[in-house]
PDB file of C-alpha atoms in Angstrom:
ATOM      1  CA  PHE A   1       0.000   0.000   0.000  1.00  0.00           C
ATOM      2  CA  LEU A   2       2.709   2.510   0.958  1.00  0.00           C
ATOM      3  CA  GLY A   3       4.610   1.921  -2.268  1.00  0.00           C
ATOM      4  CA  HIS A   4       1.446   2.520  -4.302  1.00  0.00           C
ATOM      5  CA  TYR A   5       0.710   5.713  -2.346  1.00  0.00           C
ATOM      6  CA  LEU A   6       4.224   7.098  -2.776  1.00  0.00           C
ATOM      7  CA  SER A   7       4.361   6.308  -6.484  1.00  0.00           C
ATOM      8  CA  ASN A   8       1.090   8.163  -7.018  1.00  0.00           C
ATOM      9  CA  HIS A   9       1.489  11.048  -4.576  1.00  0.00           C
ATOM     10  CA  ASP A  10       5.174  11.842  -4.069  1.00  0.00           C
ATOM     11  CA  ASN A  11       6.148  14.261  -6.811  1.00  0.00           C
ATOM     12  CA  GLY A  12       9.309  15.482  -5.098  1.00  0.00           C
ATOM     13  CA  LYS A  13       7.654  18.541  -3.569  1.00  0.00           C
ATOM     14  CA  ASN A  14       6.400  18.931  -0.064  1.00  0.00           C
ATOM     15  CA  SER A  15       2.867  20.211   0.385  1.00  0.00           C
ATOM     16  CA  CYS A  16       4.077  23.726   1.231  1.00  0.00           C
ATOM     17  CA  GLU A  17       5.966  24.050  -2.056  1.00  0.00           C
ATOM     18  CA  SER A  18       2.977  22.936  -4.107  1.00  0.00           C
ATOM     19  CA  SER A  19       0.333  24.970  -2.260  1.00  0.00           C
ATOM     20  CA  PRO A  20      -0.493  28.555  -3.205  1.00  0.00           C
ATOM     21  CA  SER A  21       0.361  31.203  -0.641  1.00  0.00           C
ATOM     22  CA  CYS A  22      -0.938  34.651   0.263  1.00  0.00           C
ATOM     23  CA  ILE A  23       2.220  35.657   2.122  1.00  0.00           C
ATOM     24  CA  GLY A  24       3.018  39.218   1.095  1.00  0.00           C
ATOM     25  CA  HIS A  25      -0.321  39.721  -0.696  1.00  0.00           C
ATOM     26  CA  SER A  26      -3.032  42.104   0.421  1.00  0.00           C
ATOM     27  CA  ASP A  27      -6.696  41.089   0.100  1.00  0.00           C
ATOM     28  CA  GLY A  28      -7.608  40.307  -3.507  1.00  0.00           C
ATOM     29  CA  PHE A  29      -7.373  37.762  -6.313  1.00  0.00           C
ATOM     30  CA  TYR A  30      -4.054  36.349  -7.539  1.00  0.00           C
ATOM     31  CA  LEU A  31      -2.814  33.851 -10.114  1.00  0.00           C
ATOM     32  CA  ASP A  32      -2.153  30.432  -8.590  1.00  0.00           C
ATOM     33  CA  ARG A  33       1.519  30.082  -9.516  1.00  0.00           C
ATOM     34  CA  THR A  34       1.528  26.403  -8.509  1.00  0.00           C
ATOM     35  CA  LYS A  35      -0.530  25.640 -11.641  1.00  0.00           C
ATOM     36  CA  ALA A  36       0.842  26.093 -15.157  1.00  0.00           C
ATOM     37  CA  ASN A  37      -2.544  26.526 -16.838  1.00  0.00           C
ATOM     38  CA  CYS A  38      -3.001  30.300 -16.217  1.00  0.00           C
ATOM     39  CA  GLN A  39      -6.646  29.549 -15.356  1.00  0.00           C
ATOM     40  CA  SER A  40      -6.339  28.827 -11.642  1.00  0.00           C
ATOM     41  CA  TYR A  41      -6.388  31.644  -9.128  1.00  0.00           C
ATOM     42  CA  ILE A  42      -6.734  32.219  -5.406  1.00  0.00           C
ATOM     43  CA  GLN A  43      -8.504  34.755  -3.249  1.00  0.00           C
ATOM     44  CA  CYS A  44      -6.408  36.145  -0.396  1.00  0.00           C
ATOM     45  CA  LEU A  45      -8.062  37.466   2.750  1.00  0.00           C
ATOM     46  CA  ASP A  46      -6.095  38.488   5.834  1.00  0.00           C
ATOM     47  CA  TYR A  47      -2.921  37.032   4.241  1.00  0.00           C
ATOM     48  CA  ARG A  48      -4.518  33.579   3.961  1.00  0.00           C
ATOM     49  CA  VAL A  49      -5.954  31.657   1.023  1.00  0.00           C
ATOM     50  CA  ALA A  50      -9.712  32.091   1.370  1.00  0.00           C
ATOM     51  CA  ASN A  51     -10.757  30.447  -1.907  1.00  0.00           C
ATOM     52  CA  TYR A  52      -9.376  28.440  -4.828  1.00  0.00           C
ATOM     53  CA  SER A  53     -11.013  29.035  -8.216  1.00  0.00           C
ATOM     54  CA  ARG A  54     -10.574  28.386 -11.918  1.00  0.00           C
ATOM     55  CA  CYS A  55     -11.591  30.484 -14.899  1.00  0.00           C
ATOM     56  CA  ALA A  56     -14.248  29.199 -17.281  1.00  0.00           C
ATOM     57  CA  HIS A  57     -13.255  27.329 -20.452  1.00  0.00           C
ATOM     58  CA  GLY A  58     -11.590  29.690 -22.924  1.00  0.00           C
ATOM     59  CA  GLN A  59     -10.546  32.176 -20.251  1.00  0.00           C
ATOM     60  CA  ARG A  60      -7.344  32.842 -18.316  1.00  0.00           C
ATOM     61  CA  PHE A  61      -6.702  34.767 -15.135  1.00  0.00           C
ATOM     62  CA  ASN A  62      -5.590  38.316 -15.935  1.00  0.00           C
ATOM     63  CA  ARG A  63      -3.143  39.352 -13.185  1.00  0.00           C
ATOM     64  CA  ASN A  64      -3.364  43.031 -14.148  1.00  0.00           C
ATOM     65  CA  LEU A  65      -7.146  43.134 -13.788  1.00  0.00           C
ATOM     66  CA  GLY A  66      -7.459  40.534 -11.014  1.00  0.00           C
ATOM     67  CA  LYS A  67     -10.147  38.604 -12.885  1.00  0.00           C
ATOM     68  CA  CYS A  68     -10.740  36.126 -15.707  1.00  0.00           C
ATOM     69  CA  THR A  69     -10.701  37.436 -19.271  1.00  0.00           C
ATOM     70  CA  THR A  70     -10.591  35.833 -22.713  1.00  0.00           C
ATOM     71  CA  ALA A  71      -7.496  33.708 -23.252  1.00  0.00           C
ATOM     72  CA  ASP A  72      -6.257  35.842 -26.159  1.00  0.00           C
ATOM     73  CA  GLN A  73      -5.864  38.814 -23.774  1.00  0.00           C
ATOM     74  CA  VAL A  74      -3.558  36.942 -21.383  1.00  0.00           C
ATOM     75  CA  PRO A  75      -0.182  35.550 -22.439  1.00  0.00           C
ATOM     76  CA  CYS A  76       0.552  32.243 -20.765  1.00  0.00           C
ATOM     77  CA  PRO A  77       4.133  30.916 -20.753  1.00  0.00           C
ATOM     78  CA  GLY A  78       4.331  27.433 -22.204  1.00  0.00           C
ATOM     79  CA  LYS A  79       0.957  27.637 -23.957  1.00  0.00           C
TER      80      LYS A  79
END
């Protein structure tokens, strides 16, 4: 059982490295930098992650506006 768990869950990162953080962010919405899809974002409240969200199909999170916009308006590295 342990071998199966580790082979499916141990990606070389501890949970802190792969979890989004609000450290240094004021209240608002921010790109989830732990995801490479440019669609995932977090809501920070009192320097803590209050909510995890994802933009609708065909949209990406616009860091400048703090909201989802059409994908062609948001460059996404690796896409």
